[in-house]
Coordinates of C-alpha atoms and ligand atoms in Angstrom, one line a residue:
M241 CA -48.4 -0.3 15.2
L242 CA -47.3 0.0 11.7
I243 CA -48.6 -1.4 8.4
Q244 CA -46.2 -1.3 5.5
T245 CA -47.6 -1.1 2.0
T246 CA -46.0 -1.6 -1.4
F247 CA -47.8 -1.2 -4.7
Q248 CA -47.0 -1.8 -8.3
P249 CA -47.8 0.7 -9.9
E250 CA -47.4 3.0 -7.0
D251 CA -50.6 5.0 -7.6
L252 CA -52.7 2.0 -6.6
Y253 CA -52.2 3.4 -3.1
N254 CA -54.6 6.3 -3.9
A255 CA -57.3 3.9 -4.8
V256 CA -57.1 1.6 -1.8
H257 CA -55.5 3.4 1.2
E258 CA -58.9 4.3 2.8
L259 CA -60.0 0.7 2.8
I260 CA -56.7 -0.4 4.4
R261 CA -57.2 2.3 7.1
M262 CA -60.7 0.9 7.8
A263 CA -59.3 -2.6 8.2
Y264 CA -56.5 -1.4 10.4
P265 CA -57.9 1.7 12.2
K266 CA -55.2 1.6 15.0
H267 CA -52.2 1.2 12.6
D268 CA -50.1 3.9 11.0
L269 CA -49.7 3.4 7.3
C270 CA -46.4 3.8 5.5
Q271 CA -45.4 3.2 1.9
G272 CA -42.4 1.0 1.0
G273 CA -39.1 1.2 2.7
P274 CA -37.2 -1.4 4.7
Q275 CA -39.3 -0.9 7.8
Q276 CA -40.1 -3.2 10.7
A277 CA -43.8 -3.5 10.4
D278 CA -46.6 -5.4 12.1
V279 CA -48.4 -6.0 8.9
K280 CA -47.1 -6.0 5.3
L281 CA -49.5 -5.5 2.3
H282 CA -48.4 -5.8 -1.3
M283 CA -50.6 -5.3 -4.4
E284 CA -49.8 -5.5 -8.1
M285 CA -51.9 -4.7 -11.2
Q286 CA -51.5 -5.2 -14.9
V287 CA -54.1 -4.0 -17.4
V288 CA -54.1 -5.8 -20.8
Q289 CA -56.7 -4.5 -23.2
Q290 CA -60.1 -5.2 -21.6
Q291 CA -58.8 -7.2 -18.6
V292 CA -57.2 -6.2 -15.3
A293 CA -55.0 -8.8 -13.5
L294 CA -54.6 -8.2 -9.8
T295 CA -52.5 -9.9 -7.2
G296 CA -52.3 -9.1 -3.5
C297 CA -50.7 -10.5 -0.4
I298 CA -51.0 -9.6 3.3
V299 CA -48.6 -10.9 5.9
E300 CA -49.4 -10.4 9.6
G301 CA -47.4 -12.5 12.1
N302 CA -47.8 -16.1 11.0
K303 CA -50.9 -15.4 8.9
R304 CA -50.5 -14.9 5.2
T305 CA -53.3 -14.3 2.7
V306 CA -52.8 -14.3 -1.0
R307 CA -55.4 -13.4 -3.7
E308 CA -55.2 -13.3 -7.5
E309 CA -58.0 -12.3 -9.9
K310 CA -58.4 -11.5 -13.6
L311 CA -61.4 -9.2 -14.1
D312 CA -63.1 -8.0 -17.3
I313 CA -63.5 -4.3 -17.7
I314 CA -67.0 -4.1 -19.2
T315 CA -67.9 -0.5 -19.8
S316 CA -67.8 2.3 -22.3
E317 CA -64.4 4.0 -23.0
N318 CA -65.6 7.1 -21.1
N319 CA -66.2 5.1 -17.9
R320 CA -63.1 2.9 -18.2
R321 CA -61.1 4.7 -15.6
S322 CA -63.8 4.7 -12.9
E323 CA -64.7 1.1 -13.6
T324 CA -61.0 0.0 -13.3
N325 CA -60.8 1.9 -10.1
R326 CA -63.9 0.1 -8.8
L327 CA -62.4 -3.3 -9.7
I328 CA -59.2 -2.4 -7.9
R329 CA -61.0 -1.3 -4.8
R330 CA -63.3 -4.4 -4.8
F331 CA -60.2 -6.6 -5.1
A332 CA -58.5 -4.9 -2.2
Y333 CA -61.7 -5.0 -0.1
D334 CA -62.0 -8.8 -0.8
L335 CA -58.4 -9.3 0.1
L336 CA -58.7 -7.4 3.4
V337 CA -62.0 -9.2 4.3
E338 CA -60.5 -12.6 3.5
H339 CA -57.5 -11.8 5.7
K340 CA -59.5 -10.3 8.6
G341 CA -62.3 -12.8 8.5
Y342 CA -65.0 -10.2 8.9
S343 CA -66.6 -7.2 7.0
I344 CA -64.4 -4.1 7.3
N345 CA -67.0 -1.6 6.2
S346 CA -70.8 -2.1 5.9
Y347 CA -70.7 0.4 3.0
G348 CA -68.3 -1.9 1.2
I349 CA -65.9 -0.2 -1.2
L350 CA -67.7 3.2 -0.8
T351 CA -65.7 5.4 1.6
G352 CA -67.0 8.9 0.5
M353 CA -69.4 11.2 2.3
R354 CA -72.4 10.7 0.1
P355 CA -73.0 7.1 -0.8
V356 CA -76.6 7.9 -1.9
K357 CA -75.2 9.8 -4.9
L358 CA -74.3 6.5 -6.5
A359 CA -78.0 5.4 -6.3
H360 CA -79.0 8.7 -7.8
L361 CA -76.5 8.3 -10.6
L362 CA -77.8 4.8 -11.5
L363 CA -81.5 6.0 -11.2
D364 CA -80.6 8.8 -13.7
Q365 CA -79.2 6.1 -16.0
G366 CA -82.6 4.4 -16.0
M367 CA -81.8 1.5 -13.7
R368 CA -84.6 0.1 -11.6
P369 CA -84.4 0.3 -7.8
A370 CA -84.2 -3.5 -7.4
Q371 CA -81.3 -3.7 -9.9
I372 CA -79.5 -0.9 -8.1
N373 CA -79.9 -2.6 -4.7
R374 CA -78.4 -5.8 -6.2
Q375 CA -75.5 -3.8 -7.7
L376 CA -74.7 -2.1 -4.4
K377 CA -74.4 -5.5 -2.7
D378 CA -72.7 -7.5 -5.5
N379 CA -70.5 -4.9 -7.2
F380 CA -69.8 -2.5 -4.3
R381 CA -69.9 -5.1 -1.5
M382 CA -72.4 -3.1 0.6
S383 CA -74.2 -5.0 3.4
P384 CA -77.9 -5.8 2.7
D385 CA -79.2 -3.5 5.4
K386 CA -77.1 -0.5 4.2
A387 CA -78.1 -1.2 0.6
D388 CA -81.8 -1.1 1.7
L389 CA -81.1 2.1 3.7
I390 CA -79.4 3.8 0.7
M391 CA -82.4 2.9 -1.5
E392 CA -84.9 4.1 1.0
V393 CA -83.1 7.5 1.3
A394 CA -82.6 7.7 -2.5
A395 CA -86.3 7.1 -3.1
N396 CA -87.3 9.9 -0.6
E397 CA -84.7 12.3 -1.8
Y398 CA -84.7 11.8 -5.6
P399 CA -88.0 13.6 -6.4
H400 CA -86.7 16.8 -4.6
L401 CA -83.3 17.0 -6.4
V402 CA -82.7 20.2 -8.4
R403 CA -82.0 19.0 -11.9
G404 CA -82.0 20.1 -15.5
Q405 CA -81.7 23.8 -16.4
E406 CA -82.4 24.9 -12.8
S407 CA -79.4 23.1 -11.5
Q408 CA -77.3 24.9 -14.1
D409 CA -78.7 28.3 -13.4
T410 CA -78.8 28.3 -9.6
V411 CA -76.5 27.9 -6.6
G412 CA -76.8 27.2 -2.9
L413 CA -75.1 29.8 -0.7
Y414 CA -73.5 29.0 2.7
V415 CA -72.9 31.9 5.1
G416 CA -70.6 30.8 8.0
I417 CA -70.7 32.7 11.3
P418 CA -67.7 31.2 13.2
F419 CA -68.6 32.2 16.8
C420 CA -70.2 30.2 19.6
P421 CA -71.0 31.0 23.3
T422 CA -68.9 28.0 24.5
R423 CA -66.9 25.2 22.9
C424 CA -68.5 21.8 22.7
Y425 CA -66.3 18.9 23.9
Y426 CA -66.3 17.2 20.5
C427 CA -65.9 20.3 18.4
S428 CA -62.9 20.6 16.0
F429 CA -64.3 23.6 14.2
P430 CA -61.8 26.5 14.1
G431 CA -64.2 29.1 15.5
A432 CA -64.0 31.7 18.3
I433 CA -65.8 32.0 21.6
Y434 CA -68.2 34.9 21.7
Q435 CA -68.5 36.8 25.0
P436 CA -71.8 38.6 25.6
G437 CA -71.3 42.3 24.7
D438 CA -68.5 41.5 22.1
S439 CA -69.0 43.5 18.9
L440 CA -68.8 41.4 15.8
Q441 CA -68.9 44.5 13.6
V442 CA -65.3 44.0 12.2
F443 CA -66.3 40.4 11.2
L444 CA -69.6 41.6 9.6
T445 CA -67.9 44.3 7.6
A446 CA -65.4 41.7 6.2
L447 CA -68.3 39.2 5.5
Q448 CA -70.2 41.9 3.6
R449 CA -67.1 42.6 1.5
E450 CA -66.9 38.9 0.7
M451 CA -70.7 38.7 -0.1
D452 CA -70.3 41.7 -2.5
A453 CA -67.5 39.9 -4.4
I454 CA -69.6 36.7 -4.6
A455 CA -72.7 38.6 -5.8
Q456 CA -70.5 40.1 -8.5
C457 CA -69.3 36.7 -9.5
L458 CA -72.9 35.3 -9.7
K459 CA -74.0 38.3 -11.8
E460 CA -71.2 37.7 -14.3
T461 CA -72.1 34.0 -14.6
G462 CA -75.8 34.6 -14.7
K463 CA -76.7 32.5 -11.7
T464 CA -79.3 33.1 -8.9
V465 CA -79.4 31.7 -5.4
Q466 CA -81.8 28.8 -4.9
S467 CA -81.1 28.2 -1.2
I468 CA -79.2 29.9 1.7
Y469 CA -77.9 28.2 4.7
I470 CA -76.6 30.4 7.5
G471 CA -74.5 28.1 9.7
G472 CA -71.6 28.2 12.0
G473 CA -70.6 28.3 14.7
T474 CA -73.8 29.6 16.0
P475 CA -75.2 32.4 13.8
T476 CA -77.7 33.4 16.5
V477 CA -74.9 34.8 18.7
L478 CA -75.4 37.8 16.5
S479 CA -77.5 40.5 18.1
E480 CA -80.9 41.4 16.6
A481 CA -79.3 44.6 15.1
E482 CA -76.5 42.5 13.6
L483 CA -78.9 39.9 12.2
Q484 CA -80.9 42.7 10.7
Q485 CA -77.8 44.1 9.0
L486 CA -76.9 40.6 7.7
F487 CA -80.3 40.0 6.2
E488 CA -80.5 43.5 4.6
H489 CA -77.3 42.6 2.8
L490 CA -78.6 39.2 1.8
H491 CA -81.8 40.7 0.4
R492 CA -80.0 43.3 -1.5
L493 CA -77.5 40.9 -3.1
F494 CA -79.0 37.3 -3.2
I495 CA -82.6 36.8 -2.2
S496 CA -85.0 36.7 -5.1
A497 CA -88.1 34.8 -6.3
A498 CA -85.8 31.9 -7.1
T499 CA -84.7 31.5 -3.5
R500 CA -86.8 28.6 -2.1
E501 CA -85.2 28.0 1.3
I502 CA -83.4 30.0 3.9
T503 CA -82.2 28.1 6.9
V504 CA -80.6 29.5 10.0
E505 CA -78.8 27.3 12.4
A506 CA -80.1 28.5 15.8
G507 CA -78.2 25.7 17.4
R508 CA -77.8 26.9 20.9
P509 CA -81.0 27.8 22.9
D510 CA -78.9 30.1 25.1
T511 CA -78.6 32.4 22.1
L512 CA -82.3 32.6 21.4
S513 CA -85.3 34.8 22.4
L514 CA -88.8 35.1 21.0
S515 CA -88.0 38.5 19.5
K516 CA -84.9 37.2 17.8
L517 CA -86.8 34.3 16.3
K518 CA -89.5 36.6 15.1
L519 CA -86.9 38.8 13.5
L520 CA -85.4 35.8 11.6
K521 CA -88.9 34.8 10.4
E522 CA -89.8 38.2 9.2
A523 CA -86.5 38.5 7.5
G524 CA -87.4 35.6 5.3
T525 CA -86.0 32.5 7.1
N526 CA -88.3 29.6 6.5
R527 CA -86.3 26.8 8.2
I528 CA -84.6 26.8 11.5
C529 CA -82.4 24.3 13.3
I530 CA -82.6 24.1 17.1
N531 CA -80.0 21.5 18.1
P532 CA -80.2 19.9 21.6
Q533 CA -77.8 17.0 20.7
T534 CA -79.3 15.3 23.8
M535 CA -82.1 16.0 26.2
N536 CA -80.0 14.8 29.1
D537 CA -78.9 17.8 31.3
E538 CA -75.9 15.9 32.8
T539 CA -74.5 15.2 29.4
L540 CA -75.1 18.8 28.2
V541 CA -72.9 19.9 31.1
K542 CA -70.2 17.3 30.2
I543 CA -70.1 18.4 26.6
G544 CA -69.8 22.0 27.4
R545 CA -73.2 23.3 26.3
A546 CA -74.4 26.3 28.3
H547 CA -78.1 25.4 28.1
D548 CA -80.4 22.7 29.5
R549 CA -83.3 20.6 28.1
E550 CA -85.8 23.2 29.4
G551 CA -84.1 25.8 27.2
V552 CA -84.5 23.5 24.2
V553 CA -88.2 23.0 24.9
Q554 CA -88.8 26.8 25.3
S555 CA -86.9 27.6 22.1
V556 CA -89.1 25.2 20.1
I557 CA -92.2 26.8 21.6
W558 CA -90.9 30.3 20.7
A559 CA -90.0 29.1 17.1
K560 CA -93.6 27.8 16.6
E561 CA -95.0 31.1 18.1
A562 CA -92.8 33.0 15.7
G563 CA -94.4 31.2 12.8
F564 CA -91.8 28.6 11.8
K565 CA -93.3 25.7 9.9
Q566 CA -89.9 23.9 9.3
I567 CA -88.0 23.1 12.5
N568 CA -85.0 20.8 12.4
M569 CA -83.5 19.3 15.6
D570 CA -80.0 17.7 15.6
L571 CA -79.1 14.9 17.9
I572 CA -75.9 13.1 18.5
V573 CA -75.5 9.4 19.4
G574 CA -72.3 8.4 21.1
L575 CA -71.9 11.3 23.6
P576 CA -69.9 10.5 26.7
D577 CA -71.5 8.1 29.2
E578 CA -74.8 7.9 27.3
G579 CA -76.5 4.6 26.9
K580 CA -79.7 3.1 25.5
Q581 CA -82.0 4.7 28.1
D582 CA -80.6 8.2 27.4
Y583 CA -81.2 7.7 23.7
Q584 CA -84.7 6.5 24.3
R585 CA -85.6 9.4 26.6
T586 CA -84.1 12.0 24.2
A587 CA -86.0 10.5 21.2
E588 CA -89.3 10.5 23.2
E589 CA -88.8 14.1 24.3
I590 CA -88.0 15.2 20.7
L591 CA -91.0 13.4 19.3
A592 CA -93.2 15.2 21.9
L593 CA -92.0 18.5 20.4
A594 CA -92.9 17.3 16.8
P595 CA -90.3 19.1 14.7
E596 CA -90.7 18.6 11.0
N597 CA -87.1 17.3 10.6
I598 CA -84.8 15.4 13.0
T599 CA -81.2 14.8 12.1
V600 CA -79.4 12.0 14.0
H601 CA -75.6 12.3 13.9
T602 CA -73.1 9.6 15.0
L603 CA -70.4 11.2 17.1
A604 CA -67.2 11.5 15.0
V605 CA -64.2 12.3 17.2
K606 CA -62.1 14.7 15.1
R607 CA -58.5 15.7 15.4
G608 CA -58.2 19.0 17.3
S609 CA -61.4 18.6 19.4
P610 CA -61.0 18.6 23.2
M611 CA -62.5 15.1 23.2
A612 CA -59.9 13.7 20.8
E613 CA -57.1 15.3 22.8
K614 CA -58.4 13.9 26.1
E615 CA -59.8 10.5 25.2
G616 CA -58.2 9.7 21.8
R617 CA -59.9 9.2 18.5
E618 CA -60.9 5.6 19.4
S619 CA -63.2 6.7 22.3
V620 CA -66.4 6.1 20.2
G621 CA -65.0 2.9 18.6
N622 CA -64.8 1.4 22.1
R623 CA -68.6 2.0 22.6
I624 CA -69.5 1.0 19.1
K625 CA -72.1 -1.6 20.0
T626 CA -74.1 0.7 22.2
V627 CA -73.9 3.5 19.6
Q628 CA -75.1 1.2 16.9
E629 CA -78.0 0.0 19.1
G630 CA -78.9 3.7 19.9
L631 CA -78.9 4.6 16.2
N632 CA -81.1 1.6 15.3
M633 CA -83.5 2.3 18.2
M634 CA -83.9 6.0 17.4
G635 CA -84.4 5.2 13.7
N636 CA -87.1 2.7 14.6
M637 CA -88.8 5.2 16.9
F638 CA -88.8 8.0 14.3
R639 CA -90.1 5.7 11.6
D640 CA -92.9 4.5 13.9
S641 CA -93.9 8.1 14.3
N642 CA -94.1 8.7 10.5
Y643 CA -90.6 10.2 10.0
Q644 CA -88.9 9.0 6.8
P645 CA -85.1 9.1 6.2
Y646 CA -84.6 11.7 3.4
Y647 CA -80.9 12.4 3.6
L648 CA -77.7 10.6 4.6
Y649 CA -74.0 11.5 4.8
R650 CA -70.9 10.1 6.3
Q651 CA -67.9 11.7 7.9
K652 CA -64.2 11.1 8.1
Y653 CA -63.4 9.3 11.4
M654 CA -66.9 7.9 11.5
Q655 CA -67.0 4.3 12.5
A656 CA -67.2 1.9 9.6
S657 CA -70.9 1.0 9.9
M658 CA -72.3 4.4 10.8
E659 CA -73.8 7.5 9.2
N660 CA -75.8 10.7 9.8
I661 CA -79.4 10.5 8.8
G662 CA -82.0 13.2 8.4
Y663 CA -85.6 12.2 9.0
S664 CA -88.6 14.2 7.9
L665 CA -92.3 14.2 8.3
P666 CA -94.1 13.8 4.9
Ligands
SF4_958 S1 -72.1 24.6 18.4 FE1 -71.0 23.6 16.7 S2 -69.4 25.0 16.1 FE2 -70.1 25.7 18.1 S3 -68.7 24.7 19.6 FE3 -70.5 23.4 19.4 S4 -69.9 21.9 17.7 FE4 -68.5 23.7 17.6

């Protein structure tokens, strides 16, 4: 199915195309041209001094929706461009919602990865939380439950943000180890499969060269490293000797008194042992991620993970024995054939392990993943109600056990009402 768009001026497209895709997720979008299209959308804009005049029309079969508005641009000269952009997006959103007859995105006109950033920005400007909550709903068209969620996350996150001079003088360092023991069914990451016994020495040598160059760059700009995240892939496919070598390099180049947090993604229990976890702890790691995704053994087989729930439990026991005081566990809602009972059982088993952080992801089916190739990118959308119920249920269970949402991000191809949320014990 095709939706044909025409804009006057043409660059209106850049401001609104994501909203159109949300309203028509199964349509291809084309700009202009004498095409046979299932839907035609036209928008025009004129800016005269402090006013923007917008007109829009959608034609779909026999249905035709027309909207016209004149909106005042009330802002300083510095913010004029972003405010005009917001008015254009809000107009397009209202036009699409009027035509469809239902909300197209519970985050309203916000389509980016970090909607909480807007709340932080407004808090920085001295606005009170209740005012921001109202703005999110009125000016950004966010649904009341999402506005409440954003404000809850912002309140928990805001005191911990690095700001002022420290934010100017420090950086966060991400070290990617793009190897995994097997490929997950939903993975679109361009990594390689690591076979036991493979030597990663060539990769490590290249990584060290890159780290040397980055260290030189930081030295020249006078910056220090505030946090390090070793992610992947699965960094713990590295042998103990290889991890030792990596950490020696990190200590020599980056780790200092300014380094507050070092996280290692130890995602796959099949790559862990007590001695490897002890080595990571002794090397300075103070946060570790053990990621079951689900505690259902049948699902773990279906998604191509070479470990079972027992392996997850054992890994957490080892991590605690190794001395880790910050353990994060990632879960995914929306995995194949999982329903409410699976989500409940997984949440109960994770709560029994009492990690300090739990991150709940909504499955996003990305281009290039085996899942997208086999089932199509709509496979989660078809189960959207169950997935939403699972997210709500897990959120309630974690809140009831004293976990608070402290960070939130969204992904491309994520369903319109969903997000990934990190929960933390106080
Ligand atoms: S562990 Fe992560 S990077 Fe590795 S295959 Fe699975 S999803 Fe991809």
